[in-house]
Short mmCIF file of C-alpha atoms and ligand atoms in Angstrom, two decimals:
data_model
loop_
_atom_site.label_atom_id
_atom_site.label_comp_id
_atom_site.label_asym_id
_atom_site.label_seq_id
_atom_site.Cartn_x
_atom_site.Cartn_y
_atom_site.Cartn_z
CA UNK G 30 -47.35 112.68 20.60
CA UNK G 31 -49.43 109.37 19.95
CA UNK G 32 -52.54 108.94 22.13
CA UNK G 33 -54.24 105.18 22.02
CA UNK G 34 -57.61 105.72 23.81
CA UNK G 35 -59.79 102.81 24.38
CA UNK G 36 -58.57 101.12 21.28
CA UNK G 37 -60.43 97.22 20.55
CA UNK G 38 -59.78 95.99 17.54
CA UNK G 39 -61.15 92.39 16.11
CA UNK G 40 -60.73 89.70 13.40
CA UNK G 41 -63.86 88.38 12.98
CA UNK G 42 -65.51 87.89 16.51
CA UNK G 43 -61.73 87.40 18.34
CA UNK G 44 -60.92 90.06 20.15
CA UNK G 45 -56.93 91.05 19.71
CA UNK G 46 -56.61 94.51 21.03
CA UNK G 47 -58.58 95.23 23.91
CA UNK G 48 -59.25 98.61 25.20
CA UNK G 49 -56.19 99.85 25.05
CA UNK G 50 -55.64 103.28 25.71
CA UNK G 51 -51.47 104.60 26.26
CA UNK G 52 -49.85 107.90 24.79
CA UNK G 53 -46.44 108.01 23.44
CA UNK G 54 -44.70 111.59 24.31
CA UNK G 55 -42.84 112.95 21.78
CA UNK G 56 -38.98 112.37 21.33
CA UNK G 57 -38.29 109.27 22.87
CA UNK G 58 -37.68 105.29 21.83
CA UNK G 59 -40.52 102.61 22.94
CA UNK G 60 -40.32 99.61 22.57
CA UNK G 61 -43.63 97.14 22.47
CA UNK G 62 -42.92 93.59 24.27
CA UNK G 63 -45.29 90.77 24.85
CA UNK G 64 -45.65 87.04 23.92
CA UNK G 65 -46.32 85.88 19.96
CA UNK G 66 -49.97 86.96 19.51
CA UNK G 67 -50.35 89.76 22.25
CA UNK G 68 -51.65 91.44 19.57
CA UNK G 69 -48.35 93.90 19.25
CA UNK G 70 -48.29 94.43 15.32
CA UNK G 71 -52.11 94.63 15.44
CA UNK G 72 -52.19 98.00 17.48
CA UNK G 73 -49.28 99.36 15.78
CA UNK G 74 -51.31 98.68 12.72
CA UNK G 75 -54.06 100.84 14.16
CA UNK G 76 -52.02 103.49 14.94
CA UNK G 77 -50.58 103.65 11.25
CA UNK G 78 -54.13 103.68 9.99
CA UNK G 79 -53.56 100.48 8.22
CA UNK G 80 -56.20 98.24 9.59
CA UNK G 81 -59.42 100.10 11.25
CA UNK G 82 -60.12 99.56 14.74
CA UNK G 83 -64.10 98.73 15.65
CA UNK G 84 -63.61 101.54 18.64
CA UNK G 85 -61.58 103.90 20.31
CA UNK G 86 -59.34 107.04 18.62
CA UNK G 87 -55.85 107.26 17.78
CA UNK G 88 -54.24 110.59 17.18
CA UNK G 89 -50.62 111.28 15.95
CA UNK G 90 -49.48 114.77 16.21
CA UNK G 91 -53.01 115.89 16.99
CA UNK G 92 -54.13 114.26 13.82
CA UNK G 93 -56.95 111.79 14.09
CA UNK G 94 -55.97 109.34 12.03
CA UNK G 95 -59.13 107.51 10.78
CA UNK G 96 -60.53 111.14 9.61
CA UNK G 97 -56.65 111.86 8.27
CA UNK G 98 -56.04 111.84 4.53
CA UNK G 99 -53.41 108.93 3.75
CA UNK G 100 -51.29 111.21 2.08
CA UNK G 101 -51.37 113.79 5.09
CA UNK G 102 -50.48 111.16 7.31
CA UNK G 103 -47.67 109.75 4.97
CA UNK G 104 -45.61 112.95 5.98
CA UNK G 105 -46.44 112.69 9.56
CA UNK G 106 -45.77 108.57 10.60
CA UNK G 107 -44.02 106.13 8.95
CA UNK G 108 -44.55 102.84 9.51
CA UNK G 109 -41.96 99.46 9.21
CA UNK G 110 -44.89 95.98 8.98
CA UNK G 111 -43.97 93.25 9.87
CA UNK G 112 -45.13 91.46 6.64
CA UNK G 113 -43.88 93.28 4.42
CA UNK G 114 -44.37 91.53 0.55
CA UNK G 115 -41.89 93.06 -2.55
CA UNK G 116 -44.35 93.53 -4.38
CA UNK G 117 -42.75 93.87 -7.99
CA UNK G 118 -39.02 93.05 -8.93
CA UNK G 119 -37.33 96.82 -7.58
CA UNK G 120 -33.46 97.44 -6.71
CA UNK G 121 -32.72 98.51 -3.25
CA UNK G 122 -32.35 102.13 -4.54
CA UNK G 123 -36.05 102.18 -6.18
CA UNK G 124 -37.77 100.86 -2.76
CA UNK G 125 -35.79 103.32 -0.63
CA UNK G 126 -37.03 106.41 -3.16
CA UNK G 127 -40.33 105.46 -2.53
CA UNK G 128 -39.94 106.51 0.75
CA UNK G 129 -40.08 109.78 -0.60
CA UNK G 130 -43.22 109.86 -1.99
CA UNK G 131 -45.36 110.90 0.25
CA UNK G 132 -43.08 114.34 -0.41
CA UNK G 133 -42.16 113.95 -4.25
CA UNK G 134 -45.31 112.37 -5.44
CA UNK G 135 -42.94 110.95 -7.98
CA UNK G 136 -41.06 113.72 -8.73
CA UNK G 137 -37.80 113.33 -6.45
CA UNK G 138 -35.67 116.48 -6.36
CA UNK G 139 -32.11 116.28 -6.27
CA UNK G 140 -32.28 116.82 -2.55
CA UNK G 141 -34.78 113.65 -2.76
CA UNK G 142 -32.26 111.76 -4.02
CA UNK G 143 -29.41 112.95 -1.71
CA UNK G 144 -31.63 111.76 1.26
CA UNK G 145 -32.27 108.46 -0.38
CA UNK G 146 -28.56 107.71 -0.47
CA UNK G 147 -28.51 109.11 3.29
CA UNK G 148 -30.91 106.22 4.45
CA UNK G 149 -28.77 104.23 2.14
CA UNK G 150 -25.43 105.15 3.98
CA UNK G 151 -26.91 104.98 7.57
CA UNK G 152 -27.92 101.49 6.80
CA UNK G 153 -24.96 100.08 5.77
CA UNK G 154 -26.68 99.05 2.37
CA UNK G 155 -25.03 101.89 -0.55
CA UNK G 156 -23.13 98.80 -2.25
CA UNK G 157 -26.13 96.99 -2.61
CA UNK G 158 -27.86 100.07 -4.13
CA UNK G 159 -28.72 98.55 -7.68
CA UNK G 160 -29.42 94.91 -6.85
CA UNK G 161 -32.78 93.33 -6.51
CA UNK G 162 -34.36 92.65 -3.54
CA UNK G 163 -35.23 88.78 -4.27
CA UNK G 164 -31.49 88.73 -4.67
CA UNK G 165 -30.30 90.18 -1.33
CA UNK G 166 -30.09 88.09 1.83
CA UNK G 167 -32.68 88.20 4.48
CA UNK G 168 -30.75 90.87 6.88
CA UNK G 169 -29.86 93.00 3.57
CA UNK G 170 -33.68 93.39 2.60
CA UNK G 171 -34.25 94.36 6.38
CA UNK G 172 -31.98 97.15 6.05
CA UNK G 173 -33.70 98.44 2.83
CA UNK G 174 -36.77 98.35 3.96
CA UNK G 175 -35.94 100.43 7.25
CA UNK G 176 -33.94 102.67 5.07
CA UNK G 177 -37.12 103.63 3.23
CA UNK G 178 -39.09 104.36 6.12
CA UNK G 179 -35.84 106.07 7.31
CA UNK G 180 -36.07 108.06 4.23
CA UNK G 181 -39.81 109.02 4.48
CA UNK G 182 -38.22 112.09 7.03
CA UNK G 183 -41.17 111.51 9.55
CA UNK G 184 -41.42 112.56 12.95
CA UNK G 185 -43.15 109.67 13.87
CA UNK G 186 -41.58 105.99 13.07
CA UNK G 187 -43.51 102.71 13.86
CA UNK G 188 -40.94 99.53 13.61
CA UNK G 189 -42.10 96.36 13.91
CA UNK G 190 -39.62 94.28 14.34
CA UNK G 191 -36.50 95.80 12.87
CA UNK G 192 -34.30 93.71 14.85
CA UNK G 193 -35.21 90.50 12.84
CA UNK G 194 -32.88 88.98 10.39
CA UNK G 195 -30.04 91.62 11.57
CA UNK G 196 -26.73 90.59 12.75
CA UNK G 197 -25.15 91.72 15.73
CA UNK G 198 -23.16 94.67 14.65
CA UNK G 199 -26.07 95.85 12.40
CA UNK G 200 -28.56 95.36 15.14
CA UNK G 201 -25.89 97.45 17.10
CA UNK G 202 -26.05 100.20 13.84
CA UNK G 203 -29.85 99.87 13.86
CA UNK G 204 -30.11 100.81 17.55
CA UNK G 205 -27.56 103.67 17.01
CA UNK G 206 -29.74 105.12 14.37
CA UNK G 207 -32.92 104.50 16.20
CA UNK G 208 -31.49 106.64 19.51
CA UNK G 209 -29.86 109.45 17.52
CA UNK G 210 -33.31 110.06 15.41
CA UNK G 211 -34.58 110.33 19.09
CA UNK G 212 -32.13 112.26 20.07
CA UNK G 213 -30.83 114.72 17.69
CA UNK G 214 -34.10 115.14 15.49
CA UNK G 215 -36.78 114.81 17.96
CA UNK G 216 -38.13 111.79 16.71
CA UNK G 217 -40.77 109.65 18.53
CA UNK G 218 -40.13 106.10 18.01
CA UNK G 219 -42.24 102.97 18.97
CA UNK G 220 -40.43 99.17 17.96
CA UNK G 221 -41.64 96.33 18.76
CA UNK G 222 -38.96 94.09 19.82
CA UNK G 223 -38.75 90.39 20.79
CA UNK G 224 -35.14 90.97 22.44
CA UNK G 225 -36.31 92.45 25.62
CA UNK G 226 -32.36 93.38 26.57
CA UNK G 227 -32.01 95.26 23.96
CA UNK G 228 -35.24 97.29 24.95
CA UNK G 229 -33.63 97.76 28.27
CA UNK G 230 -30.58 99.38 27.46
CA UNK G 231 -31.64 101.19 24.41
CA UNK G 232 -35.23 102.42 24.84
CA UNK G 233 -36.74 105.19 27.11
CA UNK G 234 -40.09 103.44 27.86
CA UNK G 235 -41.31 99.73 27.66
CA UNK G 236 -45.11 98.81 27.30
CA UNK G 237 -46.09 95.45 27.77
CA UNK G 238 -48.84 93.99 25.85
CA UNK G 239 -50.64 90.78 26.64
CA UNK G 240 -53.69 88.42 25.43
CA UNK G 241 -54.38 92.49 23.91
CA UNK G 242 -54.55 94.32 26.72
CA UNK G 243 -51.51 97.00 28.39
CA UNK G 244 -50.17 94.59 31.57
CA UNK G 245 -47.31 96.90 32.79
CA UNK G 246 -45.53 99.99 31.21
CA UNK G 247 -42.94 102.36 32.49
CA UNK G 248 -39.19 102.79 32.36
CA UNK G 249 -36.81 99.90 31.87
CA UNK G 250 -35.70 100.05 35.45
CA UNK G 251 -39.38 99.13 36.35
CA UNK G 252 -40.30 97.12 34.05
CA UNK G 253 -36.79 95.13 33.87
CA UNK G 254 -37.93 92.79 37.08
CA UNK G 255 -38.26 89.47 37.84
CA UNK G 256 -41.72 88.99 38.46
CA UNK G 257 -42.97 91.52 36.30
CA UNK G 258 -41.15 89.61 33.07
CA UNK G 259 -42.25 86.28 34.91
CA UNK G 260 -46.05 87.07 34.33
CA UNK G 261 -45.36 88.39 30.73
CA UNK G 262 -43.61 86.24 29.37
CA UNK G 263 -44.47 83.03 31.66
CA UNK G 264 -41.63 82.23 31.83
CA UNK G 265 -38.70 82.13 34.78
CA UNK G 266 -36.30 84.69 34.41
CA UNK G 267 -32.95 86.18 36.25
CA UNK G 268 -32.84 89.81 35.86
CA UNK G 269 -28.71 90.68 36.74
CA UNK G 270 -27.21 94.08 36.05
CA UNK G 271 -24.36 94.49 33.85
CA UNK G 272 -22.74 98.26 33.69
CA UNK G 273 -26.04 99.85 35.08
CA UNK G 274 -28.12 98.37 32.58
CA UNK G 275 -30.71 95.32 33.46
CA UNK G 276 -30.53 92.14 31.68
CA UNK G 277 -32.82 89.37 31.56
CA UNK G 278 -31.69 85.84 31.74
CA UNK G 279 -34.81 83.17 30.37
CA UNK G 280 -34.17 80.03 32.15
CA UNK G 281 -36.85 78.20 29.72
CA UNK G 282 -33.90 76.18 28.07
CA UNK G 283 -33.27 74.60 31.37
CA UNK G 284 -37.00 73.88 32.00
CA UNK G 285 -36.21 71.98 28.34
CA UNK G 286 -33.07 70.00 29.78
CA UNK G 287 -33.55 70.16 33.72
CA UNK G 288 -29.84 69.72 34.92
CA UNK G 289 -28.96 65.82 35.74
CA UNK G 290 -26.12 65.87 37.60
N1 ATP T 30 -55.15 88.86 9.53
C1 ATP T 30 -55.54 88.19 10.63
N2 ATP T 30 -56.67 87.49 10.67
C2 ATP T 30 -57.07 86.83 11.76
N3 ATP T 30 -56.40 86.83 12.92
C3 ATP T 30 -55.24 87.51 12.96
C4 ATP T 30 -54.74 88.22 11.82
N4 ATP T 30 -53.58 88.81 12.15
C5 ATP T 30 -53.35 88.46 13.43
N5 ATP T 30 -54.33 87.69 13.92
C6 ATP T 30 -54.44 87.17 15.29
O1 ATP T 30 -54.51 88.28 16.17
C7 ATP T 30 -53.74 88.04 17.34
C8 ATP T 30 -52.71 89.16 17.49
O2 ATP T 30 -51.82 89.09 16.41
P1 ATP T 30 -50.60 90.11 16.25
O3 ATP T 30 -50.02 89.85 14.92
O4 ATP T 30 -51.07 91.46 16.56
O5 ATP T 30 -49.64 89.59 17.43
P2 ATP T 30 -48.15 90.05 17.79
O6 ATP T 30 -48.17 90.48 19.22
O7 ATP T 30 -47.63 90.99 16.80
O8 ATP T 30 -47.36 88.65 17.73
P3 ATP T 30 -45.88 88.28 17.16
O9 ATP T 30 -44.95 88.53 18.31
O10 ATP T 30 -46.00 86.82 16.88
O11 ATP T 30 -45.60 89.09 15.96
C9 ATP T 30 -53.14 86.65 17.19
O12 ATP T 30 -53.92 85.74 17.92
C10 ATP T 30 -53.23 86.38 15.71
O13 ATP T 30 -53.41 85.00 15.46
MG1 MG T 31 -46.18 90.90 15.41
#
């Protein structure tokens, strides 16, 4: 489990994350919505222990993590940032092994190395094994990036943004992967994703977060409403059901080009 309790967290005197407090059972997909500075990759920031918050605790399996050895946490939470440098000139294959180290320290095992081409596999990305990552295409680098984490074997993944870049059938593969690490392996999952349909149909809980504070939270079904997007997002919306699943419409375009005829 993940427990938030009364989490603020500042740059300088601004205020991004506001008392937040929300736990995060174990097992399941959530995804993190909320308008471009709601302060979404902040708080999952927090909770990876890579930027300090000025108050409030955040534990990950019972672990708290400010008082929780980098190391020990490595094996517990991985984390996908969503500004991600490469830092030095690596192949796809060298970046995805270091998401063993937190296990190897270095030393990958031949079982290492068969999970490393695992990640590689599941992400669509063995061919591109030995090429350099300033000479892979936007989408590509995505995929080796979450293979890493996907290769760090934690129960707890934080994704920001992993939909970004991807194409539609590897957005599809990502999504697969995401629910059967849920699923099969008992892995708790939080995403932050801007594609709020794709939260609906693939993700077990939605939080909202909004000028850094929780505004609404529950399962898709709830949260997957008119009104509720509408004061969100501010912005009109349609919400229409296709095969059981909710779907939001944005009408913003035709706030943009209001209909003449
Ligand atoms: N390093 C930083 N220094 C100062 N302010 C920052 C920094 N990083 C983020 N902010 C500010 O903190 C607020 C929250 O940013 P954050 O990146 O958490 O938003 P977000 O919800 O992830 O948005 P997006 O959807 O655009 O990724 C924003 O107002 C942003 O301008
Ligand atoms: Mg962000």
């Amino acid at each position: 489990m993940i427990s938030v309790q009364h989490v603020t967290t500042s740059y300088g005197r601004t205020v991004v994350v506001d008392d937040v407090s929300l736990t995060i059972a174990d097992g399941g997909v959530t995804a993190l919505v909320g308008p471009n500075g709601a302060g979404k990759s902040t708080l999952l920031k927090v909770i990876a222990r890579l930027l300090q918050a000025d108050a409030g605790v955040v534990t990950v399996a019972d672990l708290d993590v400010a008082r929780t050895a980098p190391e020990v946490l490595a094996r517990r939470l991985a984390v996908l940032a969503q500004d991600t440098q490469v830092p030095v000139r690596l192949t796809v294959r060298d970046l995805v092994t270091f998401g063993r180290f937190p296990h190897t320290r270095g030393r990958p095992t031949a079982e290492d190395h068969a999970l490393v081409e695992e990640a590689m596999a599941h992400l669509d990305i063995t061919d591109l094994a030995d090429r350099y990552l300033d000479e892979i295409s936007g989408g590509q680098r995505q995929r080796a990036f979450i293979a890493m984490v996907f290769a760090q074997d934690t129960d707890h993944l934080l994704l920001d943004e992993p939909l970004n870049n991807l194409d539609m059938r590897h957005g599809a593969q990502l999504m697969q992967i995401v629910r059967d690490a849920a699923d099969r392996r008992g892995t708790s999952i939080v995403l932050v994703v801007h594609d709020i349909n794709a939260a609906s149909v693939f993700a077990d809980h939605i939080i909202a977060l909004k000028d850094g504070r929780v505004v609404t939270q529950g399962p898709p079904q709830e949260v997957m409403v008119e009104d509720v997007l509408e004061s969100v997002f501010d912005v009109p919306v349609r919400v229409v059901e296709v095969d059981g699943y909710r779907h939001a419409i944005h009408l913003s375009g035709r706030l943009a080009r209001p209909r003449t005829g």
